[in-house]
Coordinates of C-alpha atoms in Angstrom, one line a residue:
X13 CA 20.8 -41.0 22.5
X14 CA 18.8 -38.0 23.6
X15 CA 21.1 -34.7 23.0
X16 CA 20.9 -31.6 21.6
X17 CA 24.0 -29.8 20.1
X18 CA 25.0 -26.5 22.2
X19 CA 24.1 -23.9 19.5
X20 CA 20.9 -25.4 18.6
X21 CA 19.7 -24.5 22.3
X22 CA 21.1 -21.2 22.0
X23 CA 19.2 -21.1 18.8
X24 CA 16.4 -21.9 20.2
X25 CA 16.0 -19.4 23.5
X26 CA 17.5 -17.2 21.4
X27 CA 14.6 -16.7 18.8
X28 CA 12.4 -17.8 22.4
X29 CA 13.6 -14.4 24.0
X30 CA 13.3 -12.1 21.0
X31 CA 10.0 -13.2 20.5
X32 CA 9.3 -12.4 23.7
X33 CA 10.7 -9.1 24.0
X34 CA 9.5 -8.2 21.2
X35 CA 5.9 -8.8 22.5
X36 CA 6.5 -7.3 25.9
X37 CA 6.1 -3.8 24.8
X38 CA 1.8 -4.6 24.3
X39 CA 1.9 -5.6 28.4
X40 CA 3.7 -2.5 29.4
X41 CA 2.0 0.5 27.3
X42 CA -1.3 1.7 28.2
X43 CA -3.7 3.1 26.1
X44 CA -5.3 6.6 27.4
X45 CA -8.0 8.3 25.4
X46 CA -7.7 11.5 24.7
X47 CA -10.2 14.4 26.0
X48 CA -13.3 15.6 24.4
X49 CA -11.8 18.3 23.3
X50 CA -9.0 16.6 21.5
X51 CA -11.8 14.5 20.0
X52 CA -13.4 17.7 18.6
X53 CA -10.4 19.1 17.2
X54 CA -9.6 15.6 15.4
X55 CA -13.9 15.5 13.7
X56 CA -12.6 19.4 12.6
X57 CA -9.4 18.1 10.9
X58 CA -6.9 19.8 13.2
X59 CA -3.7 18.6 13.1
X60 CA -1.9 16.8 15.6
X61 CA -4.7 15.3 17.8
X62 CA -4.2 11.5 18.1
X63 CA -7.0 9.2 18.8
X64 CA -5.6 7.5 21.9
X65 CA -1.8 8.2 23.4
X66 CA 0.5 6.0 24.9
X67 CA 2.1 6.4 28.6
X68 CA 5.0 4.3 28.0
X69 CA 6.0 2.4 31.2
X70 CA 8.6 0.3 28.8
X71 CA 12.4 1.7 28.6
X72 CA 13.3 3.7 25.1
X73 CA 16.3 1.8 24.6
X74 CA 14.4 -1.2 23.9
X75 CA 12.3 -2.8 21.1
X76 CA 8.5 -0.6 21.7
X77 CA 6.7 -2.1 18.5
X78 CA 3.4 -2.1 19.6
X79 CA 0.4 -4.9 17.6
X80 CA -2.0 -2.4 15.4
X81 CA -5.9 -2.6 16.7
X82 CA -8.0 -2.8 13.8
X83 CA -10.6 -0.3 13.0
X84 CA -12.9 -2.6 14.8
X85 CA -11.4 -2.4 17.9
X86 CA -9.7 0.9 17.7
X87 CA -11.2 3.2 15.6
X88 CA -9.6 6.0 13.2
X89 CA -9.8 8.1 10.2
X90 CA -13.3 8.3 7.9
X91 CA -13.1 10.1 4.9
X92 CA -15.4 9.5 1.6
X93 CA -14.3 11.4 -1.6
X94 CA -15.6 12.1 -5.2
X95 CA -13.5 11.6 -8.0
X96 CA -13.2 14.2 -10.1
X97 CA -13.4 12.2 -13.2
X98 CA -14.4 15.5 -15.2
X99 CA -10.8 16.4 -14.7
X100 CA -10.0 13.7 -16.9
X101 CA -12.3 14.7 -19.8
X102 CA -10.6 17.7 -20.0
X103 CA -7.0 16.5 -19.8
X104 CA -7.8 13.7 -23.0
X105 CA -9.3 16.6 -24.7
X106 CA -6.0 18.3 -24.6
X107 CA -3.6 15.7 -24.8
X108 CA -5.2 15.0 -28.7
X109 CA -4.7 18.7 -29.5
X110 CA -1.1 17.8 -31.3
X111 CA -2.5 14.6 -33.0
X112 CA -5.5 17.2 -34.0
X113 CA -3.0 19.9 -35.3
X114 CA -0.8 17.7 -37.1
X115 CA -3.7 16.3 -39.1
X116 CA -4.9 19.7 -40.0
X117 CA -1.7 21.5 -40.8
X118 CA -1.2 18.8 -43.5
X119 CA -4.6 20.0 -45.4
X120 CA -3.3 23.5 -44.8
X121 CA -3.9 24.2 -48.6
X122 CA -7.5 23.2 -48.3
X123 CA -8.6 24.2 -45.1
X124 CA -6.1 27.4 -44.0
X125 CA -4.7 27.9 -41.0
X126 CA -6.2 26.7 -37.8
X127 CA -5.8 27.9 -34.1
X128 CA -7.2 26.5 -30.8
X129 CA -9.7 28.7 -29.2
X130 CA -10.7 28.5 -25.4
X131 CA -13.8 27.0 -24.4
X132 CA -15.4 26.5 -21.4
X133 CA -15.9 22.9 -20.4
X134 CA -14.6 19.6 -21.1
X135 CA -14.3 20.0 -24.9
X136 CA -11.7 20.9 -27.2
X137 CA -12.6 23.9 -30.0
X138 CA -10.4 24.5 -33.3
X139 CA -11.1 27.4 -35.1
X140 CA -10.4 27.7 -39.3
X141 CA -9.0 31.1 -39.9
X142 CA -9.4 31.8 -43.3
X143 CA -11.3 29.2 -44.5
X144 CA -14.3 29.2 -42.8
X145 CA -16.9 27.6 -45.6
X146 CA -14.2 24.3 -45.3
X147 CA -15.1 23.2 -41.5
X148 CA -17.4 20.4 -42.5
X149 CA -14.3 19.0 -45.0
X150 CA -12.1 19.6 -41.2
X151 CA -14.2 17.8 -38.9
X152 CA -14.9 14.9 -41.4
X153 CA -10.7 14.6 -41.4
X154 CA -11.1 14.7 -37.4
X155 CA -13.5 12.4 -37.2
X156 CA -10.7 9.9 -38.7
X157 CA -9.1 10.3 -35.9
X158 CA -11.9 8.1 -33.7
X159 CA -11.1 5.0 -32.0
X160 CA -13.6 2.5 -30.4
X161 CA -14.0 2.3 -27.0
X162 CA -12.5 -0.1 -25.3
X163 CA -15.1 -1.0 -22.7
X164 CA -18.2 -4.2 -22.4
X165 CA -21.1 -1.6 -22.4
X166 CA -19.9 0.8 -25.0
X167 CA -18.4 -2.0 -28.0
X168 CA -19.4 -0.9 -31.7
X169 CA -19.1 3.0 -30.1
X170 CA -16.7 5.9 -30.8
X171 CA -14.5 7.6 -28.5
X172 CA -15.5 11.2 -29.7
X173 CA -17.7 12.9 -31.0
X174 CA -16.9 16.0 -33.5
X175 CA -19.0 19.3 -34.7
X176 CA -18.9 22.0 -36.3
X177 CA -20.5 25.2 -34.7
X178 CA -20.0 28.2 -37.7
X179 CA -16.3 28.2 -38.4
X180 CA -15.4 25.9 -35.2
X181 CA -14.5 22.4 -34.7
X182 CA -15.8 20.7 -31.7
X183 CA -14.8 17.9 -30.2
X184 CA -16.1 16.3 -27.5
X185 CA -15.9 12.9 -25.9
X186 CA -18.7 10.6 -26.3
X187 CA -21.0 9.0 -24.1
X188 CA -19.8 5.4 -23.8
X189 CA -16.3 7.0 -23.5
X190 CA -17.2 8.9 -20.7
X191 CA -18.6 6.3 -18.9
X192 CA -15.8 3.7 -20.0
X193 CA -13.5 6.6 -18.4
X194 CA -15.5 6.8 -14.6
X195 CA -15.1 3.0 -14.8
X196 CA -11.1 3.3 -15.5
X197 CA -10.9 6.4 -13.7
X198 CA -12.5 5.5 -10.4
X199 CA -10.7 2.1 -10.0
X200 CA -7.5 3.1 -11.0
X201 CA -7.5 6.0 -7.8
X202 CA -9.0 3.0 -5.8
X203 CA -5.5 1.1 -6.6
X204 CA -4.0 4.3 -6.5
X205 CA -4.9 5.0 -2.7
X206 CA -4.5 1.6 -1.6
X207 CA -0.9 1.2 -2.2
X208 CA -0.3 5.2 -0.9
X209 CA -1.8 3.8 2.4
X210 CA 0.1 0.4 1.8
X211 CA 3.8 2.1 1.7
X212 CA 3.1 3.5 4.9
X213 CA 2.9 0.3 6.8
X214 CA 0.3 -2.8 7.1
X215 CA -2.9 -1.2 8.8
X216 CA -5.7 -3.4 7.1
X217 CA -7.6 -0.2 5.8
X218 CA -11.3 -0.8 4.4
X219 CA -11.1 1.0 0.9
X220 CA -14.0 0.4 -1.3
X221 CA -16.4 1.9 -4.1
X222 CA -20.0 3.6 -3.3
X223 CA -21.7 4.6 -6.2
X224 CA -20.5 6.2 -9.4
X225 CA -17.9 8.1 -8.4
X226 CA -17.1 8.0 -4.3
X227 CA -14.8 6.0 -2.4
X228 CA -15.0 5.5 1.3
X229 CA -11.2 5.2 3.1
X230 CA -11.5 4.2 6.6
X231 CA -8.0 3.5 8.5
X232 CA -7.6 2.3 11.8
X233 CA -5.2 4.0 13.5
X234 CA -4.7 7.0 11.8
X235 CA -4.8 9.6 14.3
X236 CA -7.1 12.3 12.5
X237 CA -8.4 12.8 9.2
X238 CA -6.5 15.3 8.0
X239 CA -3.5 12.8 8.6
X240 CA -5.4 10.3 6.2
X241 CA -5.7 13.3 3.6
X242 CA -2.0 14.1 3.8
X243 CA -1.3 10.7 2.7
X244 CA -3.7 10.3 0.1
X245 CA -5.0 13.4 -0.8
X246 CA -2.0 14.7 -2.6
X247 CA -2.6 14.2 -6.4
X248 CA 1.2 14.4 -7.2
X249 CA 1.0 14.8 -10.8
X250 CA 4.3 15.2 -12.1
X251 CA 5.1 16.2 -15.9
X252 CA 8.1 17.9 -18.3
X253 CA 6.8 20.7 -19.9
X254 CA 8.7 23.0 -22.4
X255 CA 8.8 26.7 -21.5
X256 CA 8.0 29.5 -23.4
X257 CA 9.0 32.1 -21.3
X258 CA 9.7 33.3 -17.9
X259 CA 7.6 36.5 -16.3
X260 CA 6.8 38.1 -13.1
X261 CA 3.6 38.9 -14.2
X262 CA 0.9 37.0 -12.7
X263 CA -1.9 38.1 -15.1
X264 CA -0.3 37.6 -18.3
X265 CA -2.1 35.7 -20.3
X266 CA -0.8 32.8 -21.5
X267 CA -2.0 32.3 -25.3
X268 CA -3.8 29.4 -26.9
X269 CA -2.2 26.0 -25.8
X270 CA -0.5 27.6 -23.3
X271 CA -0.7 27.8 -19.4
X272 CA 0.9 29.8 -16.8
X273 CA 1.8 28.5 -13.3
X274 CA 3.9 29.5 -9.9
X275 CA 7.4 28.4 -9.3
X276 CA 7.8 26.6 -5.9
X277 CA 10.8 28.0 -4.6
X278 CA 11.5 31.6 -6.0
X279 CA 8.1 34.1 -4.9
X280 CA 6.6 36.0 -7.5
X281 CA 8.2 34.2 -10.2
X282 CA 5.7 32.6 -13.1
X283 CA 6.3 30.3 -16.4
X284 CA 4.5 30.5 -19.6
X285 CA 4.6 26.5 -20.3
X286 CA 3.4 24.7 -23.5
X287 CA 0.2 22.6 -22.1
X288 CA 0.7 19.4 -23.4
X289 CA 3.3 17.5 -21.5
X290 CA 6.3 16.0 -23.0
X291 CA 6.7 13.4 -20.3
X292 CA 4.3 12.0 -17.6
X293 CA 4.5 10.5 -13.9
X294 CA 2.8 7.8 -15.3
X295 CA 5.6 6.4 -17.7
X296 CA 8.3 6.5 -13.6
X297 CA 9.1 3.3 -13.1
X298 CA 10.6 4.2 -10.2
X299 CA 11.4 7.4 -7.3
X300 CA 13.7 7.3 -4.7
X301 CA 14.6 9.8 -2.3
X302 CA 18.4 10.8 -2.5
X303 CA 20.8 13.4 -2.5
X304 CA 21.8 16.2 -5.5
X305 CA 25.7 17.1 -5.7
X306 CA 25.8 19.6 -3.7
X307 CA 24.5 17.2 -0.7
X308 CA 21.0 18.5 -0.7
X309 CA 17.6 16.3 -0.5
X310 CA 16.3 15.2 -4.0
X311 CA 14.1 12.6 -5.6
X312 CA 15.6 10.4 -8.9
X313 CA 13.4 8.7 -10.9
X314 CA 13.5 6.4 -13.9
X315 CA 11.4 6.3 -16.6
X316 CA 9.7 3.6 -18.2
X317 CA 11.2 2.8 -22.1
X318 CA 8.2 4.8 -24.3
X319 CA 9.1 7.5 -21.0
X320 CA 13.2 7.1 -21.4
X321 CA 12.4 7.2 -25.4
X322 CA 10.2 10.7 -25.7
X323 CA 12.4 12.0 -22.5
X324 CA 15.7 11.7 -25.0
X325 CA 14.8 12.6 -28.1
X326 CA 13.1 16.0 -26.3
X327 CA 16.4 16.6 -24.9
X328 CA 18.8 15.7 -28.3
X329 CA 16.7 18.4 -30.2
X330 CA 15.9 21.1 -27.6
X331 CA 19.7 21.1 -26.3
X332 CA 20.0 25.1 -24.6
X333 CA 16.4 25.0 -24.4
X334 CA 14.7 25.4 -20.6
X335 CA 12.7 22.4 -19.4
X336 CA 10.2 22.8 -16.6
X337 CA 9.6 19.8 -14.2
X338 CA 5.9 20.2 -12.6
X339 CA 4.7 18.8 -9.7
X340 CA 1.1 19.4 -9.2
X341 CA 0.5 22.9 -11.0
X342 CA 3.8 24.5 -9.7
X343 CA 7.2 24.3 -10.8
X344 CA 9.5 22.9 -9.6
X345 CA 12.7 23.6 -11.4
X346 CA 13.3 24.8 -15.0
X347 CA 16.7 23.6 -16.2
X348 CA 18.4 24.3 -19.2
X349 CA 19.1 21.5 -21.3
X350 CA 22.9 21.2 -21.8
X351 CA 23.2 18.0 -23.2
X352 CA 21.5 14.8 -24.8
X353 CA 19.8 12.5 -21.4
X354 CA 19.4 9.2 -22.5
X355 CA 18.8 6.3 -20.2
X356 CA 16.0 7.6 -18.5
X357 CA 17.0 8.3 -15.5
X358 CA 17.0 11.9 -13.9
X359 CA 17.0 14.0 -10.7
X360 CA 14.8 15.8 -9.1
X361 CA 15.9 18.9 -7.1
X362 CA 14.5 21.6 -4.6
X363 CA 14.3 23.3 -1.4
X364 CA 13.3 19.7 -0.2
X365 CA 13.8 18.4 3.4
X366 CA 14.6 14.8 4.2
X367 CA 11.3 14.0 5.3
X368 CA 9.8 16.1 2.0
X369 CA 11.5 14.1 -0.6
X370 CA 11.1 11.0 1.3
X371 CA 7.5 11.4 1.1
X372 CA 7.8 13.0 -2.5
X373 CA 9.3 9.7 -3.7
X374 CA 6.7 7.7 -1.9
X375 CA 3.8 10.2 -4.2
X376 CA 5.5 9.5 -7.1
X377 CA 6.5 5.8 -6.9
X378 CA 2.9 4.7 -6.3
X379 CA 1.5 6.8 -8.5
X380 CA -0.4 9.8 -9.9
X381 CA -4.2 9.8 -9.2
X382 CA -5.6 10.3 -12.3
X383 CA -7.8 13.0 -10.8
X384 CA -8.1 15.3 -7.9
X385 CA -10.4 14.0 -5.1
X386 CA -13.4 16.0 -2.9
X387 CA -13.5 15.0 0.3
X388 CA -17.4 14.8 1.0
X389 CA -17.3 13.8 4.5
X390 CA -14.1 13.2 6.8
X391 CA -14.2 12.8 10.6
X392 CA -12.0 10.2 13.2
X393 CA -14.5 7.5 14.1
X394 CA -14.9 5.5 17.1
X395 CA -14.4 1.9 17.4
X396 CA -17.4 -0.4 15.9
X397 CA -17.1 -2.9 18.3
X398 CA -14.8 -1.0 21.3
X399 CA -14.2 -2.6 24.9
X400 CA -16.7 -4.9 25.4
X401 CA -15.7 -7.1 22.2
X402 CA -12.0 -7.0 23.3
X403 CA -13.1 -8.3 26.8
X404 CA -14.8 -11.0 24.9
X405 CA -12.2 -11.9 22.9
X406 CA -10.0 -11.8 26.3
X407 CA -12.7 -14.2 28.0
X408 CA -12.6 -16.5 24.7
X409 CA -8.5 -16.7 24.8
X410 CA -8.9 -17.6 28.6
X411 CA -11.5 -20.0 28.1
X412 CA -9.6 -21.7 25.4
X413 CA -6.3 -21.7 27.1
X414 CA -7.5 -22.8 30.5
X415 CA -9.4 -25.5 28.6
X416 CA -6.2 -26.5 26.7
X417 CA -3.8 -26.4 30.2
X418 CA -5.9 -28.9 32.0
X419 CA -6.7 -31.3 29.3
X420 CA -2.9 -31.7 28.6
X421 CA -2.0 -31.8 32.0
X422 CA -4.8 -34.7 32.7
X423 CA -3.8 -36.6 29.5
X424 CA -0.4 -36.6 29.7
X425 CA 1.4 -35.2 33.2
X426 CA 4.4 -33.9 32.7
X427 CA 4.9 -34.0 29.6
X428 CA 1.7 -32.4 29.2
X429 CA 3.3 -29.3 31.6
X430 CA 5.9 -28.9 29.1
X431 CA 3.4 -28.6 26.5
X432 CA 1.8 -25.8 28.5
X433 CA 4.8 -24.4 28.7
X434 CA 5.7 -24.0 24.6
X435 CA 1.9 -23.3 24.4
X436 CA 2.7 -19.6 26.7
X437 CA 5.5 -19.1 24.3
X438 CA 3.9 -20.0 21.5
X439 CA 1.1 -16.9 21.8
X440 CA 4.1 -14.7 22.8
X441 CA 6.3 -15.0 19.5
X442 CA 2.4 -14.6 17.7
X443 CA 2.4 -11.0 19.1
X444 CA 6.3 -10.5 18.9
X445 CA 5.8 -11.5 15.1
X446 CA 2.7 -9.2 15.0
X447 CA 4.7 -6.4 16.5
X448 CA 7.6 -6.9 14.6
X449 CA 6.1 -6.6 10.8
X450 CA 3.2 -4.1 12.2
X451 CA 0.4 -6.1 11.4
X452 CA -3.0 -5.3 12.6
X453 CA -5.3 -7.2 15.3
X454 CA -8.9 -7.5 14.5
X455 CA -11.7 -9.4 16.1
X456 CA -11.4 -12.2 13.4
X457 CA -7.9 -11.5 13.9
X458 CA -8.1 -12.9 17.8
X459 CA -10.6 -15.6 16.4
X460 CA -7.5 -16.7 14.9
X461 CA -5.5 -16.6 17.9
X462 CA -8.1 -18.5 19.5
X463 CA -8.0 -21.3 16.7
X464 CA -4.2 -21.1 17.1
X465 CA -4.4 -22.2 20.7
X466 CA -6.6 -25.2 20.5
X467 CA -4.2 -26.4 17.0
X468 CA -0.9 -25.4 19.0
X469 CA -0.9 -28.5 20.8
X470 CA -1.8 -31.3 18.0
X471 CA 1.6 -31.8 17.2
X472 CA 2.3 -32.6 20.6
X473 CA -0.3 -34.9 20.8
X474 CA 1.4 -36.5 17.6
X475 CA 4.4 -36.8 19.3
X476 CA 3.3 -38.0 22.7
X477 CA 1.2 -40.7 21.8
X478 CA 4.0 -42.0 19.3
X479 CA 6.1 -41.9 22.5
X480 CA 3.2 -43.9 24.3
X481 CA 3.6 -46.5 21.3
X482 CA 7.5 -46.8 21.4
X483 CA 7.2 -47.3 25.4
X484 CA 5.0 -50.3 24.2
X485 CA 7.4 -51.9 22.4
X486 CA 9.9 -52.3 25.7
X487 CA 12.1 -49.7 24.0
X488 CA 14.4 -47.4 26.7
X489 CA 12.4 -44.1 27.4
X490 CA 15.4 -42.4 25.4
X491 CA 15.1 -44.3 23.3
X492 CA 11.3 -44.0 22.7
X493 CA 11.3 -40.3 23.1
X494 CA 13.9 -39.7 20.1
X495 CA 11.8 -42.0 17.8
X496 CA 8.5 -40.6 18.9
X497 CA 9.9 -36.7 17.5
X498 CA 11.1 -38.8 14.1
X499 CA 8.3 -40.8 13.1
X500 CA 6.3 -38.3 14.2
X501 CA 7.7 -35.4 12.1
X502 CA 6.3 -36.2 9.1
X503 CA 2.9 -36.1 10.2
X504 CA 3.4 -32.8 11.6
X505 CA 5.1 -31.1 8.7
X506 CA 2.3 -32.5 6.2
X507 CA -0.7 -31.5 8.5
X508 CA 0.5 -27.8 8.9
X509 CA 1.5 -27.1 5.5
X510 CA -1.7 -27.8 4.3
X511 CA -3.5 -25.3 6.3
X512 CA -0.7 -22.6 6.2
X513 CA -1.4 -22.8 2.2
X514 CA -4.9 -22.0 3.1
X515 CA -3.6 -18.8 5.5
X516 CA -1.9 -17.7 2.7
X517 CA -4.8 -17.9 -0.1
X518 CA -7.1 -16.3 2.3
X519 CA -4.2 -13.6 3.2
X520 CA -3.4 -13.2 -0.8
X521 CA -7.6 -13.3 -1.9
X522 CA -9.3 -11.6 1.0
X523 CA -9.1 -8.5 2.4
X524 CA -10.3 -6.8 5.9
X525 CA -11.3 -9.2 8.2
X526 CA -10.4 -11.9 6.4
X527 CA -6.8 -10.5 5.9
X528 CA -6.5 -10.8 9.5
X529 CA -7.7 -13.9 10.2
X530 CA -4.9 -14.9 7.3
X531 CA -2.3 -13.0 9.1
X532 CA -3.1 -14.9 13.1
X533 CA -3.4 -18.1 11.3
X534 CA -0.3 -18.2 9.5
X535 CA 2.3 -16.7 12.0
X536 CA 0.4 -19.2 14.7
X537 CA 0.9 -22.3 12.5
X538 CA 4.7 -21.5 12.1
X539 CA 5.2 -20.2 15.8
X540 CA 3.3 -23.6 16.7
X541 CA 5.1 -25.9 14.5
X542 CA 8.8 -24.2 15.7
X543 CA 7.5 -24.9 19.8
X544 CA 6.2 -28.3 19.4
X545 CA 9.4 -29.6 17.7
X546 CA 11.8 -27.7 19.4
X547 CA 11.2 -25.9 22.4
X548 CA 9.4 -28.8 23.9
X549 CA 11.9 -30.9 23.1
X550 CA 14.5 -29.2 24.4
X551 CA 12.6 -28.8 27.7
X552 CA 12.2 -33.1 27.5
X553 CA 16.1 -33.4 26.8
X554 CA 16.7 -30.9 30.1
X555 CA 14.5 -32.8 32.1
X556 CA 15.9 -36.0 31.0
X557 CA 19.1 -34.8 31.6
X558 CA 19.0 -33.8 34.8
X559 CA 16.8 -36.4 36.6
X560 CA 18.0 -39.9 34.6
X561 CA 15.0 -41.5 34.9
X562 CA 14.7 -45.3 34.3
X563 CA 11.0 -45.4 33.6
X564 CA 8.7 -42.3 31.7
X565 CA 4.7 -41.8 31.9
X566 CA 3.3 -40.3 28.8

């Protein structure tokens, strides 16, 4: 017999009605632009401006997720930045300074004593003390110290390159090196900035490579530029640095291998640090905001095992010994070490707010970028395709449901109405579903709505002409509506899991506009599959219910 358990139907307009509530919010917001002279403060980078408000006609209390308009239809932030990747030159140059000084204090009856000079540039200069005739013996024990590069173009090369200019060493990196670093450089801040603009919420951003050593970031949605900057733009390079001494003299200089830099929180203070880092940002694992013991916002973090390795055995054999944590050239805190920290783990504390070490954690957890950024150009844009392509896409959803109403209606009566029916709910739980995870409407996006409509109804067929076929056999329309949903569900399931694998390759390969094509597709196949099984089925079994009716047309 024809029956549906009570909770399944309670189920079922359950999920019905949140879907639908949670699209309503789209139909009850309306979108103002904002003046021209908010326009001209957001193309200067002023803060606050927002490319298009919202009068909100829909009560507070409820859910007000709104669907994302992509930077097609919407618009947002531009920006297109250099990579410093001369930054990086300089930081490998000093990071072999230890592996340099090791080498040459073990010749120190040879060669004398050595000290690092300052140089202008990305190089690295050693200078013999007392032994200046010996430099050529130095730099050919250097010059052991080469690696290949590890890079297509530049196999069979050296990493470095190393002089000797009167009683200096000079080493430098080497061509292919250089260019092996852009290449490593520039797509690791790529990655870098995608998943900074990722943690933030789905917006389908356009982030890709021109040239060298640029990257254009374009954002729909973002509400200025200097918004965009504040998410990206922070380097957050964090490191453990040993201090040499604590002064309130800004000018002091710091000495050979040295560097001085700001505290964050107490004015006027300095610390004389040892350059090369102990630890990194890029051996965390992980950053989470939390709270320190006294209740106070903080960050913890865990390093990585080489990280949680170096991190201990610093700590064992510098116990009473002050430790600065850096974060972007100022310091942070310098603790005394009391005792040996193994594990890894760690806290990070400060004159933080919530919000502050919230988004510290967020820096940190995706990532360093391996070197500051120029922004060249950055300016809110415009959308590229604006009103007149969402009226078109509005015409093209009309078209395609007004075709798909009649046709069901002619081709199968009422039955066909209740297919109408699941088809209105159907595009409602799409944007509830939208709303719900944030994701982001484009024009290929509403193609895919499109699509979704003329689909949304081919299991219904399925099921109504296997009705049509039991009614042929002289079976009671009951009867012949419960075996048309059974042998028909097969079919169904089979035909819709093989395109929702192809959603989710296009939503897992592609990227942009093909992203949200992925993304319609998908949530309309499942939101399709869940009406045509069970909300028009239910509406059948309430129909059937209440009217009793000896015969059925189909």
């Amino acid at each position: 017999m024809l029956q549906i358990d009570l909770w399944k139907r309670v189920v079922i307009w359950g999920l019905c009605a949140l879907g639908l509530l949670l699209a309503l919010p789209n139909a009850f917001y309306t979108r103002v632009e904002t003046s021209n002279d908010a326009v001209a403060a957001m193309e200067t980078g002023a803060s606050g401006a927002g490319l298009e408000e919202q009068a909100a006609l829909w009560p507070s209390f409820l859910p007000s997720g709104l669907v994302n308009l992509g930077l097609d239809l919407r618009g947002g932030a531009h920006l297109l930045a250099e990579v410093q990747v001369e930054d990086v030159y300089e930081a490998r140059l000093q990071g072999m300074w230890p592996e340099v000084r090791d080498l040459l204090r073990e010749e120190r009856d040879d060669i004398g004593t050595i000290r690092l000079q300052k140089s202008k540039g990305p190089m690295l200069r050693v200078r013999l003390n007392q032994k200046p005739e010996m430099a050529e013996r130095a730099a050919e024990l250097v010059r052991g110290l080469a690696r290949p590069v590890v890079s297509l173009t530049g196999a069979g090369a050296s990493d470095i390159e190393v002089a000797v200019d009167g009683a200096d060493i000079v080493i430098t990196l080497s061509e292919a090196e250089r260019l092996a670093t852009d290449e490593r450089t520039v797509k690791q801040s790529l990655e870098i900035i995608r998943r900074r603009i990722d943690e933030v919420g789905t917006r389908e951003p356009t982030i890709q490579r021109q040239g060298s050593d640029r990257i254009l970031i374009q954002v729909p949605g973002v509400g200025s530029a200097s918004e965009l900057k504040d998410i990206i733009g922070t380097t957050a390079q964090l490191t453990f640095q040993p201090v040499v001494t604590r002064t309130n003299n800004a000018d002091m200089p710091p000495g050979a291998g040295n560097e001085l830099l700001p505290s964050l929180n107490d004015e006027g203070v300095y610390y004389v640090l040892e350059q090369v880092p102990v630890v990194t940002g890029e051996e965390l694992v992980d950053a989470q905001p939390s709270f320190d013991q006294n209740g106070g916002p903080a960050v913890s973090f865990r390093f990585n095992t080489s990280g949680a390795r170096k991190f201990g055995d610093y700590t064992a054999e510098n116990i009473g010994n002050p430790f600065a944590i850096v974060l972007d050239d100022e310091v942070i805190s310098a603790p005394v070490i009391q005792a040996h920290i193994g594990g890894g783990s760690g806290i990070i504390t400060g004159s933080f707010s919530v919000e502050e070490s919230t988004n510290l954690a967020v820096l940190l957890r995706a990532g360093a970028l391996p070197a500051g950024l120029n922004f060249l150009e950055e300016r809110t844009i415009g959308p590229e395709l604006g009103a007149d392509s969402i009226e078109a896409g509005k015409i093209a959803c009309i078209v395609a449901f007004a075709g798909v109403l009649v046709f069901m209606m002619l081709s199968y009566g009422l039955f066909g109405v209740f297919a109408n029916i699941a088809l209105l709910v159907n595009v409602g739980l799409i944007f509830g579903a939208l709303s719900m995870i944030g994701g982001t409407l484009t024009l290929p996006g509403i193609a895919g709505i499109v699509l979704t409509i003329g689909m949304a109804v081919d299991a219904n067929v399925l099921v109504f002409e296997r009705i049509r076929e039991e009614l042929r056999t002289a079976k009671g329309p009951a009867r012949a509506i419960e075996l048309g949903y059974d042998r028909a569900l097969s079919a169904i399931i089979d035909a819709n899991i093989t395109t929702f694998i192809i959603s989710v390759i296009l939503f897992t390969l592609g990227s942009g506009p093909v992203r949200g094509f992925a993304i319609t597709l998908g949530l309309g196949i499942l939101t399709s599959v869940f009406t045509a099984i069970f909300v028009t089925r239910l509406l059948i079994v309430m129909w059937f219910e209440r009217r009793r009716p000896k015969t059925i047309e189909v």
